[in-house]
PDB file of C-alpha atoms in Angstrom:
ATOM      1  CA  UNK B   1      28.726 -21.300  14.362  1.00 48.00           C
ATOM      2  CA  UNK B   2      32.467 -22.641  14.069  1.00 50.00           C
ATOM      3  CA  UNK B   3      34.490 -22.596  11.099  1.00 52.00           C
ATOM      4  CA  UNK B   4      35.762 -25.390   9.307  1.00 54.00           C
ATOM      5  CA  UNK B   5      38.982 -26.623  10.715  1.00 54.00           C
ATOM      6  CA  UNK B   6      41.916 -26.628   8.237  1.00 52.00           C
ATOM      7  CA  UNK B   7      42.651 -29.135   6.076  1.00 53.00           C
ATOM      8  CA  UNK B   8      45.382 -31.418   7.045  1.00 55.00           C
ATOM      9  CA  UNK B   9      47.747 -30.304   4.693  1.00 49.00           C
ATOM     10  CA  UNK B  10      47.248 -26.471   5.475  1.00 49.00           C
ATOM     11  CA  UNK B  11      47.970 -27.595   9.574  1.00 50.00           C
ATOM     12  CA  UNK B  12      51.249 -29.331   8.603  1.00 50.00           C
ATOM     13  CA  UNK B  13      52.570 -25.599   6.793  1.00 49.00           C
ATOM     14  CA  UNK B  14      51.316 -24.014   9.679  1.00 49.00           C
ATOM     15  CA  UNK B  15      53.363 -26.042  12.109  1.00 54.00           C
ATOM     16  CA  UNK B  16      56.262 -25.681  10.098  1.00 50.00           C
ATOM     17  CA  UNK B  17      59.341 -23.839  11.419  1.00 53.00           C
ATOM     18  CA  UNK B  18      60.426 -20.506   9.365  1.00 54.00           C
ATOM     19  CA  UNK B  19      62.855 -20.683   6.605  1.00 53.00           C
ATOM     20  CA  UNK B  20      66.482 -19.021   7.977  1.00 52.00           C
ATOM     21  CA  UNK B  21      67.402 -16.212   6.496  1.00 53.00           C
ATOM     22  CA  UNK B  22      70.586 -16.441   3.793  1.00 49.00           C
ATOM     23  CA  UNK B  23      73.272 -14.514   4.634  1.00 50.00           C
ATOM     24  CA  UNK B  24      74.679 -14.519   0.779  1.00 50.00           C
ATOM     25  CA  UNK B  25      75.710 -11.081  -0.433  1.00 47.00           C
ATOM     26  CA  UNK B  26      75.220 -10.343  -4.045  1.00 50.00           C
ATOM     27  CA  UNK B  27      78.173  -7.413  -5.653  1.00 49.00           C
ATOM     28  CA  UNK B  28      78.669  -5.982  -8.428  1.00 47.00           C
ATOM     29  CA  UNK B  29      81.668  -4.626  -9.742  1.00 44.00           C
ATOM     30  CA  UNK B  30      82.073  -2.037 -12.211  1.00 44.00           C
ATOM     31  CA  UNK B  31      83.718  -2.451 -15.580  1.00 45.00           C
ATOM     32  CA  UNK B  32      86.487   0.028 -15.032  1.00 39.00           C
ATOM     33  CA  UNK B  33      87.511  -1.703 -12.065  1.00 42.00           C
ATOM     34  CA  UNK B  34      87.666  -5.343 -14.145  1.00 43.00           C
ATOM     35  CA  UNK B  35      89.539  -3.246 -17.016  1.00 44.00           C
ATOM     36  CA  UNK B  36      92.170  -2.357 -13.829  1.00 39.00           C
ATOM     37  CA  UNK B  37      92.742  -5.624 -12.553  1.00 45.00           C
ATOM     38  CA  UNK B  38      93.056  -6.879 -16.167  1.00 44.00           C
ATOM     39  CA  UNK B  39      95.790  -4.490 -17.040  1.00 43.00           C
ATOM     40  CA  UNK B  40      97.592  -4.506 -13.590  1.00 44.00           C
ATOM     41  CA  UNK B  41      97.740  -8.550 -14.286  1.00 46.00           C
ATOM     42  CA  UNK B  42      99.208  -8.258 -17.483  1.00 54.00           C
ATOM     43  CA  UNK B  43     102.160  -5.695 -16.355  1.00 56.00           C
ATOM     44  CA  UNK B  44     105.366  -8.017 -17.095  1.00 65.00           C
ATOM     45  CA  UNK B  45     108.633  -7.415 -15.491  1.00 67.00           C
ATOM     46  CA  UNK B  46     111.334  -8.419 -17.470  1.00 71.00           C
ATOM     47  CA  UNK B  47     114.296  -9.507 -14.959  1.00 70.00           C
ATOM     48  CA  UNK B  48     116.598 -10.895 -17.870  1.00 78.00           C
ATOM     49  CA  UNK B  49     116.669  -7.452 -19.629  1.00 78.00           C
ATOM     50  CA  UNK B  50     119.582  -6.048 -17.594  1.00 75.00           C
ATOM     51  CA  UNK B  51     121.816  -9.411 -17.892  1.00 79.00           C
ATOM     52  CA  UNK B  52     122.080  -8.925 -21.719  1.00 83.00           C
ATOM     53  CA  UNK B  53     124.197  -7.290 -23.669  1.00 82.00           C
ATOM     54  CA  UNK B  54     121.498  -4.144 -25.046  1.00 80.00           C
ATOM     55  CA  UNK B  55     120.486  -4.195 -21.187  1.00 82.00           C
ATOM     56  CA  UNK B  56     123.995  -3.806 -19.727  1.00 83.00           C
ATOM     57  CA  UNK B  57     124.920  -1.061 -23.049  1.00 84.00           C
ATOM     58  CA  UNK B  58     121.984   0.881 -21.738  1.00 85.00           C
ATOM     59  CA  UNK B  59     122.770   1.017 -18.757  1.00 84.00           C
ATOM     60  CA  UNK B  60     126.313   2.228 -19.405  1.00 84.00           C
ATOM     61  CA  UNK B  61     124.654   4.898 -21.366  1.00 85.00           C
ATOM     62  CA  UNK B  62     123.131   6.068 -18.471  1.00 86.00           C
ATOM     63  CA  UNK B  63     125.408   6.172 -16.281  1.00 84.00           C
ATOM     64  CA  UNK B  64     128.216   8.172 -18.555  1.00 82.00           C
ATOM     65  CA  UNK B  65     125.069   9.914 -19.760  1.00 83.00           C
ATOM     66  CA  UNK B  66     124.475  11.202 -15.923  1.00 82.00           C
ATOM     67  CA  UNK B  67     128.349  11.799 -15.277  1.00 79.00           C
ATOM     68  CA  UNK B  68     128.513  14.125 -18.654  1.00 79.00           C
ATOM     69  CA  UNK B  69     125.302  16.289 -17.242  1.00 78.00           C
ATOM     70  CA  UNK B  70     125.876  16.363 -13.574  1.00 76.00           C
ATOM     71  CA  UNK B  71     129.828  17.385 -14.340  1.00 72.00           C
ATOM     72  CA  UNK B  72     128.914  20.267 -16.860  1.00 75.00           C
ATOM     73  CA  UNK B  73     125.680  21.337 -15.021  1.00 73.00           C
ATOM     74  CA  UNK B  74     128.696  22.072 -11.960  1.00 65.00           C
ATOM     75  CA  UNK B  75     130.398  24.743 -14.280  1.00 66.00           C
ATOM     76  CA  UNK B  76     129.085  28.089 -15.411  1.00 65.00           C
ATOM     77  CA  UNK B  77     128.122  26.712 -18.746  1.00 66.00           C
ATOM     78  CA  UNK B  78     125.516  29.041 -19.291  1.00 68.00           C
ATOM     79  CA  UNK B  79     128.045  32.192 -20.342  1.00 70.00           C
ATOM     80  CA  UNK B  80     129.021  29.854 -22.861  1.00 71.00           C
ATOM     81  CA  UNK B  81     126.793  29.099 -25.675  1.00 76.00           C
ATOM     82  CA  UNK B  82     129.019  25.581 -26.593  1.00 76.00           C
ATOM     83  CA  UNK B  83     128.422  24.067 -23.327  1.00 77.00           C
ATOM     84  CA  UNK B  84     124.842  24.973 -23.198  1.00 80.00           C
ATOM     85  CA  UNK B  85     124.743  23.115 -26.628  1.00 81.00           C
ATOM     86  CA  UNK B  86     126.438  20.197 -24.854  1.00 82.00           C
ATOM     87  CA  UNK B  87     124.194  20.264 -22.153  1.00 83.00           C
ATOM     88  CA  UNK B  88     121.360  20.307 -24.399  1.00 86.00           C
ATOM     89  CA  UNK B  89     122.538  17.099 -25.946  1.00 86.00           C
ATOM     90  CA  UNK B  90     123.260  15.313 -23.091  1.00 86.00           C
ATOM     91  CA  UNK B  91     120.301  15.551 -20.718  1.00 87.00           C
ATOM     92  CA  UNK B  92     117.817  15.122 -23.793  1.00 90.00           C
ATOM     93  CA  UNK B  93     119.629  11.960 -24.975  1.00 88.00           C
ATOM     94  CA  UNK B  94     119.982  10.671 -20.802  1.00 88.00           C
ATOM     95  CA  UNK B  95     116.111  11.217 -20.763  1.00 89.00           C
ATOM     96  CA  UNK B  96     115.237   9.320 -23.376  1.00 90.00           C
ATOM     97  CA  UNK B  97     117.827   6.322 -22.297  1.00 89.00           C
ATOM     98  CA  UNK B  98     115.720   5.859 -19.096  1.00 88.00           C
ATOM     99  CA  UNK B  99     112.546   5.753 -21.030  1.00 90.00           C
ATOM    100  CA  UNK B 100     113.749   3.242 -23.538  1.00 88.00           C
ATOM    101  CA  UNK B 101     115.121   1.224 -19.977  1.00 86.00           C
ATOM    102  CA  UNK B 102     111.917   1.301 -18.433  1.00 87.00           C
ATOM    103  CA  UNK B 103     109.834   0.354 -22.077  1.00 87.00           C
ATOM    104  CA  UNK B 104     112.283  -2.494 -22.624  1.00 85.00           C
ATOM    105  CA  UNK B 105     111.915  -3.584 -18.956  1.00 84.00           C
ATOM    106  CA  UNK B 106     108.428  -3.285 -18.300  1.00 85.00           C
ATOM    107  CA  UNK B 107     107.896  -5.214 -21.867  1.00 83.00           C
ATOM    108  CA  UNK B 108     105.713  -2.104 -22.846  1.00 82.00           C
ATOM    109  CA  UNK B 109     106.820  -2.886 -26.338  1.00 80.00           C
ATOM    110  CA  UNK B 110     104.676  -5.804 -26.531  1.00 83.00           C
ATOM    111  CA  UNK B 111     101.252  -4.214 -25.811  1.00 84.00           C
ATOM    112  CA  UNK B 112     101.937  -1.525 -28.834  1.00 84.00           C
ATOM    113  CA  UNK B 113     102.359  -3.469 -31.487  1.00 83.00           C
ATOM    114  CA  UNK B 114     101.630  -0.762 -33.731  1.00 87.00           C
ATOM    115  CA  UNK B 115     105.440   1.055 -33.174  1.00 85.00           C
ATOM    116  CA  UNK B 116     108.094  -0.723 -35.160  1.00 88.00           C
ATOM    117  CA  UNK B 117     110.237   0.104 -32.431  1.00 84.00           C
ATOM    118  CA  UNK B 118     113.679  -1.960 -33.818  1.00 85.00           C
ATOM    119  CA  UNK B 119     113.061   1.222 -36.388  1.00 89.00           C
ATOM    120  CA  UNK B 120     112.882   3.318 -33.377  1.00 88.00           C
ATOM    121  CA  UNK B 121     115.703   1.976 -31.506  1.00 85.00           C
ATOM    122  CA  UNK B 122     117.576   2.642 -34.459  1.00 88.00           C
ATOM    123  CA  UNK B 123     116.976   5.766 -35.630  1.00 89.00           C
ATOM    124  CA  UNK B 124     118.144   6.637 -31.541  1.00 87.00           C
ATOM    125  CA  UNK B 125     120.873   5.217 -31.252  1.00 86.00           C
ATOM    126  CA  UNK B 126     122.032   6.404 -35.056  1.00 88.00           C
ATOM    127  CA  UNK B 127     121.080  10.108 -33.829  1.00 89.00           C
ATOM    128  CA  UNK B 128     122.134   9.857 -30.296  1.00 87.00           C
ATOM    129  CA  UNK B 129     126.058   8.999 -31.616  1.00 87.00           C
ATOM    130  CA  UNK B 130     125.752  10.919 -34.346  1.00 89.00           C
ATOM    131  CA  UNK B 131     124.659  14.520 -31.743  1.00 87.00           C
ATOM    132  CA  UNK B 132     126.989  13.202 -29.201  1.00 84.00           C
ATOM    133  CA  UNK B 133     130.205  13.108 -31.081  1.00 85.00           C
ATOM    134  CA  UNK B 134     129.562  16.305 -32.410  1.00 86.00           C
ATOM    135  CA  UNK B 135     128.901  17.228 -28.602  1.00 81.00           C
ATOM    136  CA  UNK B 136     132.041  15.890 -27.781  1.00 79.00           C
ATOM    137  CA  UNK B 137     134.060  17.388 -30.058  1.00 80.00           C
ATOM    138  CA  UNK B 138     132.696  21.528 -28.980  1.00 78.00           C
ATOM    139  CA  UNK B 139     133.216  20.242 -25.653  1.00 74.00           C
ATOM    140  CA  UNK B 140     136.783  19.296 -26.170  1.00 71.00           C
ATOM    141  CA  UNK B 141     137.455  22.463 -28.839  1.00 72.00           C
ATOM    142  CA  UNK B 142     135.634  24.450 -25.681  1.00 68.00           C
ATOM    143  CA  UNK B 143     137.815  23.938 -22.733  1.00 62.00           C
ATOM    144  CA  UNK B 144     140.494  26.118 -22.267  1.00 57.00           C
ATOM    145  CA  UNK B 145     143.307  24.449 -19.814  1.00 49.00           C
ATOM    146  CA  UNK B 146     144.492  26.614 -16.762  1.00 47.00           C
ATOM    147  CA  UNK B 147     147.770  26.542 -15.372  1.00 40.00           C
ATOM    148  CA  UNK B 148     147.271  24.981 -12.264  1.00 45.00           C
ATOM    149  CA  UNK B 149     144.080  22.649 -13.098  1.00 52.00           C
ATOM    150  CA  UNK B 150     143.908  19.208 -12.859  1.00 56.00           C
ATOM    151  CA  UNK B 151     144.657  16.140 -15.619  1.00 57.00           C
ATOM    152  CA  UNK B 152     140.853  15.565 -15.952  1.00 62.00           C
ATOM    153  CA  UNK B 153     141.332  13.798 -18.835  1.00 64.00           C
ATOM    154  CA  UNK B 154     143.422  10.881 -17.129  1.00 67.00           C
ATOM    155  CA  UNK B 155     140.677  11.097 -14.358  1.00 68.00           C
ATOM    156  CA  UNK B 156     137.810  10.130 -16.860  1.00 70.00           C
ATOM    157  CA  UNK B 157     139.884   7.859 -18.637  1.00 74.00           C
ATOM    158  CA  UNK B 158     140.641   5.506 -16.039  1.00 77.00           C
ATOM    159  CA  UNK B 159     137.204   5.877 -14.260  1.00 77.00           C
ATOM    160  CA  UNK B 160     136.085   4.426 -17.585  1.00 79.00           C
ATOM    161  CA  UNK B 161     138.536   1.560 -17.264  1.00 81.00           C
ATOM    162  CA  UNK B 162     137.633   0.781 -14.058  1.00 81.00           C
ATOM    163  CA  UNK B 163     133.772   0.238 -14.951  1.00 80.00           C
ATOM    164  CA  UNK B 164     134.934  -1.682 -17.996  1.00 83.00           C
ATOM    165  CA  UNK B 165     136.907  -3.655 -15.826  1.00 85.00           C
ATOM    166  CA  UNK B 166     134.604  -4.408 -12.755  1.00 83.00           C
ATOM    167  CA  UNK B 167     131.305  -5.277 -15.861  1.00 83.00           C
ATOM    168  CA  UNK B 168     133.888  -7.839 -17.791  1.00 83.00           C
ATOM    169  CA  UNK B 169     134.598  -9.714 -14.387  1.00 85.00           C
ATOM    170  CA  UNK B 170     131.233  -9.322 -13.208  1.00 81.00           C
ATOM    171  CA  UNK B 171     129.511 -10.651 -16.279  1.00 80.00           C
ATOM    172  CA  UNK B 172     132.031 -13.761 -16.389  1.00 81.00           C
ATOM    173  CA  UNK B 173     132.547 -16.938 -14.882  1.00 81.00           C
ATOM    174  CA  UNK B 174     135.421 -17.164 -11.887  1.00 82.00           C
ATOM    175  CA  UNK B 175     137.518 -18.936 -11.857  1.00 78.00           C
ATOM    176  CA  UNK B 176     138.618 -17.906  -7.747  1.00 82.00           C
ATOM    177  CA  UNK B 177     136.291 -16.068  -5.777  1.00 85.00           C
ATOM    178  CA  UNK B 178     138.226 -14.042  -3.006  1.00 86.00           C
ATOM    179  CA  UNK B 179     140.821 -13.277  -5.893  1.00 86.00           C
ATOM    180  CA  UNK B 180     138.001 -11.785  -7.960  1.00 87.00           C
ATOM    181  CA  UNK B 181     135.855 -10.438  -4.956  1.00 89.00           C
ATOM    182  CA  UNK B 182     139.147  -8.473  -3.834  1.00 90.00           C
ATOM    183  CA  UNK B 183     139.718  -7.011  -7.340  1.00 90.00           C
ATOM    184  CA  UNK B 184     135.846  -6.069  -7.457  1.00 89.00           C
ATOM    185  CA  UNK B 185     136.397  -4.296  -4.209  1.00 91.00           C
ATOM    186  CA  UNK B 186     139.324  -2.470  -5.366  1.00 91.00           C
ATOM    187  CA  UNK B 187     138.002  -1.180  -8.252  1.00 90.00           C
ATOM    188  CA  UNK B 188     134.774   0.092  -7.073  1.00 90.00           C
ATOM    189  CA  UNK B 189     136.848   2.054  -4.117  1.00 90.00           C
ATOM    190  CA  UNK B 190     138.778   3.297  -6.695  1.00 88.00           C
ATOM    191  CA  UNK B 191     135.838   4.434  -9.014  1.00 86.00           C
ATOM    192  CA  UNK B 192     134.302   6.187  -6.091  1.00 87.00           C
ATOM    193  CA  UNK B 193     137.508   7.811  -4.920  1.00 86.00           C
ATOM    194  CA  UNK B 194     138.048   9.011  -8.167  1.00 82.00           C
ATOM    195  CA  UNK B 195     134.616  10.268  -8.860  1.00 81.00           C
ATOM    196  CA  UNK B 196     134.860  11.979  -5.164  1.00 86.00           C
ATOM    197  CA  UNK B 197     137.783  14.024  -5.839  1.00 83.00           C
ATOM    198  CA  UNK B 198     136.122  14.828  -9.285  1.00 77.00           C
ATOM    199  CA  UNK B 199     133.323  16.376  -7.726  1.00 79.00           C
ATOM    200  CA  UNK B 200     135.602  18.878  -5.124  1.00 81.00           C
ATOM    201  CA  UNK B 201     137.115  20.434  -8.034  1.00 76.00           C
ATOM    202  CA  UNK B 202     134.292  20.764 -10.363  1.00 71.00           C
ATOM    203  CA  UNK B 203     132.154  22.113  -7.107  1.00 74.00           C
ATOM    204  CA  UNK B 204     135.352  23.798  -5.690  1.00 76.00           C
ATOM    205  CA  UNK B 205     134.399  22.417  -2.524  1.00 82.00           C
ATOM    206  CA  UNK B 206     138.101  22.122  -1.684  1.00 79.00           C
ATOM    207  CA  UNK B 207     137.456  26.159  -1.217  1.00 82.00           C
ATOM    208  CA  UNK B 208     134.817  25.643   1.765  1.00 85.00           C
ATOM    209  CA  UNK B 209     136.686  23.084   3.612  1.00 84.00           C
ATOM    210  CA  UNK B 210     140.689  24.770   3.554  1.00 84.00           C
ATOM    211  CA  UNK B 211     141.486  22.780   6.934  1.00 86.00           C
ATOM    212  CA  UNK B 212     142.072  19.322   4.859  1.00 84.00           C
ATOM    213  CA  UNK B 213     144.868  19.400   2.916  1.00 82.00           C
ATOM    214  CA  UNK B 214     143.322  18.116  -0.766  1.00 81.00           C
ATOM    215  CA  UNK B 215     146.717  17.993  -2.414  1.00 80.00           C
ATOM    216  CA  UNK B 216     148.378  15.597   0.326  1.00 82.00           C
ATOM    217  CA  UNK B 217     144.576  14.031   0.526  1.00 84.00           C
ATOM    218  CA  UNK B 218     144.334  13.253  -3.761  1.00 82.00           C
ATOM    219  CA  UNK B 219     148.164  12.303  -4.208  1.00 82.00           C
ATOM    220  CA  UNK B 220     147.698   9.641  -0.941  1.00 85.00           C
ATOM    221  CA  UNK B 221     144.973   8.085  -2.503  1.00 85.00           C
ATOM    222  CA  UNK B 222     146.224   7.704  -5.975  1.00 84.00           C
ATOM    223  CA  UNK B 223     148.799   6.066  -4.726  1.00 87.00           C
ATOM    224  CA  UNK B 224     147.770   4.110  -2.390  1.00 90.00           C
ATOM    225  CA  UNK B 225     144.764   2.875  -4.670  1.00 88.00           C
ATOM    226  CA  UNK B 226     147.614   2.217  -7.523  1.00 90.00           C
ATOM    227  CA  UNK B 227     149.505  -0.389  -5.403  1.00 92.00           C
ATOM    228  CA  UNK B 228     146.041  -1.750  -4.857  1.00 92.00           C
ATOM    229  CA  UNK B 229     145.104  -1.728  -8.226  1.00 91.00           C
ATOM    230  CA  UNK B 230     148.233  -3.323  -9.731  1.00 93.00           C
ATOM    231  CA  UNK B 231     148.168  -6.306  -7.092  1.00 93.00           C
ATOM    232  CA  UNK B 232     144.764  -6.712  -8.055  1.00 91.00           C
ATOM    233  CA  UNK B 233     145.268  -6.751 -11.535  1.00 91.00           C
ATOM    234  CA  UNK B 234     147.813  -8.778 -11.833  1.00 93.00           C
ATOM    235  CA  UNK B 235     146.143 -11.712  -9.355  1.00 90.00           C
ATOM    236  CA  UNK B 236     143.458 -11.388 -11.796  1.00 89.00           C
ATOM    237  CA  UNK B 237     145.224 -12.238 -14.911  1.00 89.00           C
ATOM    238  CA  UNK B 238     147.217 -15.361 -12.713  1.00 90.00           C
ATOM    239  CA  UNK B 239     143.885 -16.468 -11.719  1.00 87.00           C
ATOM    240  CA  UNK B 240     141.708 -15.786 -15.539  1.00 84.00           C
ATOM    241  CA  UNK B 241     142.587 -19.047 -17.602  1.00 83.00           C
ATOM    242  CA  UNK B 242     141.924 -17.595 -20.685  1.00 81.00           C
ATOM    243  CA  UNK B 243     138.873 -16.994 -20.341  1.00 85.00           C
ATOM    244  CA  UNK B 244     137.728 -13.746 -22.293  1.00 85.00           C
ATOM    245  CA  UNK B 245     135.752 -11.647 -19.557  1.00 84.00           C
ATOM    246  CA  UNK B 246     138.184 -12.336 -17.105  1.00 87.00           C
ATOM    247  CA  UNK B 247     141.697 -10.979 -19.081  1.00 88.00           C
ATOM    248  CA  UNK B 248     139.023  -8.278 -19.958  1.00 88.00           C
ATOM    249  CA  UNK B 249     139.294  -7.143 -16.660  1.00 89.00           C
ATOM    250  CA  UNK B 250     143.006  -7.700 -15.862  1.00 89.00           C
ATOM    251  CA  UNK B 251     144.019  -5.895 -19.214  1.00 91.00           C
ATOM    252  CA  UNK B 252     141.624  -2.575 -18.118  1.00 89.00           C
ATOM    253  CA  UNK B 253     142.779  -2.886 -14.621  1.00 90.00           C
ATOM    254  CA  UNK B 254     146.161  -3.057 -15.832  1.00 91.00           C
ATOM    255  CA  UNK B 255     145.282   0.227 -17.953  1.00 89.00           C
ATOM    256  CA  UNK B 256     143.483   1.948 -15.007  1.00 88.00           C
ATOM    257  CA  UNK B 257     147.155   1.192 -13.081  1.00 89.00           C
ATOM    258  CA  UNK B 258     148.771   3.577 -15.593  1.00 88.00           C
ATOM    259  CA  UNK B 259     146.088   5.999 -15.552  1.00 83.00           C
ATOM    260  CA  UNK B 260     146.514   6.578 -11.983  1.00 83.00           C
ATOM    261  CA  UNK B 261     150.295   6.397 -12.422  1.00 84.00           C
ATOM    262  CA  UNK B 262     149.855   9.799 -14.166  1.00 80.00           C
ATOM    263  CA  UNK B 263     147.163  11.063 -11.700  1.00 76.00           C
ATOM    264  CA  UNK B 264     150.200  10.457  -9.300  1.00 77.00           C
ATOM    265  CA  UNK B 265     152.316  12.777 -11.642  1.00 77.00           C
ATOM    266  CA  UNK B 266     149.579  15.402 -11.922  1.00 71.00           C
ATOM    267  CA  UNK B 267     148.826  15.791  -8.622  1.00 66.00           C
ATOM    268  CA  UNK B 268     152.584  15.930  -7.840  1.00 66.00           C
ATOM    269  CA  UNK B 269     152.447  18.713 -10.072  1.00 66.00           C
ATOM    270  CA  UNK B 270     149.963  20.492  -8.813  1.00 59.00           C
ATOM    271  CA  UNK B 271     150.674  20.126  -5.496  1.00 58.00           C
ATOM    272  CA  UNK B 272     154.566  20.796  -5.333  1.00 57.00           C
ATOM    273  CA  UNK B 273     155.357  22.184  -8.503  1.00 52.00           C
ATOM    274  CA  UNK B 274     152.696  25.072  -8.775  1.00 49.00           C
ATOM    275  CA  UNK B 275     153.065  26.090  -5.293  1.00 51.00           C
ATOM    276  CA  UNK B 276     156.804  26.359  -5.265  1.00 52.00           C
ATOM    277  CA  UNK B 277     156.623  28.628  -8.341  1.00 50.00           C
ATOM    278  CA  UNK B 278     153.918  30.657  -6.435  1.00 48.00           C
ATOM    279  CA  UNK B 279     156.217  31.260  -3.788  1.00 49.00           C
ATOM    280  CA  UNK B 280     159.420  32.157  -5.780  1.00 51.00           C
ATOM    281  CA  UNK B 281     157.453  34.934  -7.420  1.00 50.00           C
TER     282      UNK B 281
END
């Protein structure tokens, strides 16, 4: 006996094609991995920070913070227990410069709203001056001057005046670009001359490399880079208009001229003086 046939409606799903499969993928992400993204969206760079005044301080402090450290860390300051007291101060005080950079830059400050940090910044900057004048002070009470050495003093003094310079003209309007672009020029060259010859005598690599004559090599380049220096200087102050950053950097270009006028002198010293006294004994 046959069965029944279907009914109709049964036939029709029968003859029906099959469904396609769906190629939709269902993830699931983790919370730690949403808490990442989160945070890595909200890290804020703050490009301003360095254009402004506490930006441009700080980064002065750093650099004159490294110089201090690097200079001192050259010398045998270990057999003496003042130095090592400077030392202390400066690297300690350099440290926590960078980390107050990187807070202020990264905007850190804003996601811990807890620290009263203009109390912070206070109490660091009140402590760092207060720790490195006293630093300062041993340091200078410390060094005991040599016959033949070197007028270090002048050769910090108008390094100083050259950075002062090249930040006032750098932070200000111009008023003539190649004018200002040459001075630029001239007194980085000079800075990193300077802070060349600074390193052979604090490494004494002047010692390891007797076939270059240092004394011709230092007096050549102070003067040369003083006839450079005053021409730039004084095209500087023709071309500033009054305007405050720009005699800024004429008058401590004019004051790095006479810096290096007695670097010229000391090195003359050194270099003809000394060694003609050497030989008459």
């Amino acid at each position: 006996m046959e069965p029944p046939p279907p009914p109709q409606e049964q036939q029709q799903q029968l003859q029906l094609p099959p469904r396609p499969r769906s190629h939709t993928v269902t993830t699931t992400s983790s919370s730690f991995t949403a808490n990442l993204s989160a945070s890595s969206s909200t890290l804020a760079y703050d490009r301003e920070f360095l254009r402004t005044l506490p930006g441009l301080l700080m980064v002065a402090e750093i650099v004159l913070g490294l110089l201090v450290w690097t200079l001192i860390a050259g010398t045998e300051y270990f057999l003496y227990p003042a130095f090592g007291w400077v030392m202390f101060v400066a690297v300690f005080y350099w440290v926590l410069t960078v980390f107050f950079l990187i807070i202020y830059m990264t905007m850190t400050y804003t996601r811990i709203p807890q620290v009263p940090w203009t109390t912070v910044g206070l109490c660091f900057n009140g402590s760092a001056f207060i720790l490195y004048f006293i630093a300062a002070i041993v340091d200078a009470s410390a060094v005991t001057k040599e016959l033949d050495s070197h007028n270090y003093n002048s050769w910090a003094a108008s390094s100083i005046s050259l950075l002062v310079g090249f930040i006032s003209v750098n932070n200000s309007q111009w008023t003539d670009y190649s004018a200002y672009t040459y001075f630029q020029i001239v007194t980085m060259c000079d800075l990193v001359m300077i802070l060349f010859f600074y390193i052979v005598h604090i490494f004494r690599i002047y010692r390891m490399l007797t076939c270059i004559s240092w004394p011709l090599a230092e007096f050549l380049h102070y003067l040369i880079g003083t006839i450079l220096l005053l021409i730039a200087s004084i095209v500087a102050a023709s071309k500033s208009y009054n305007l405050t950053g720009l005699v800024a950097g004429a008058t401590f270009g004019f004051l790095a001229t006479i810096l290096c006028v007695l670097s010229i002198w000391s090195s003359y010293k050194v270099s003809c003086i000394t060694q003609s006294t050497d030989a008459a004994v």
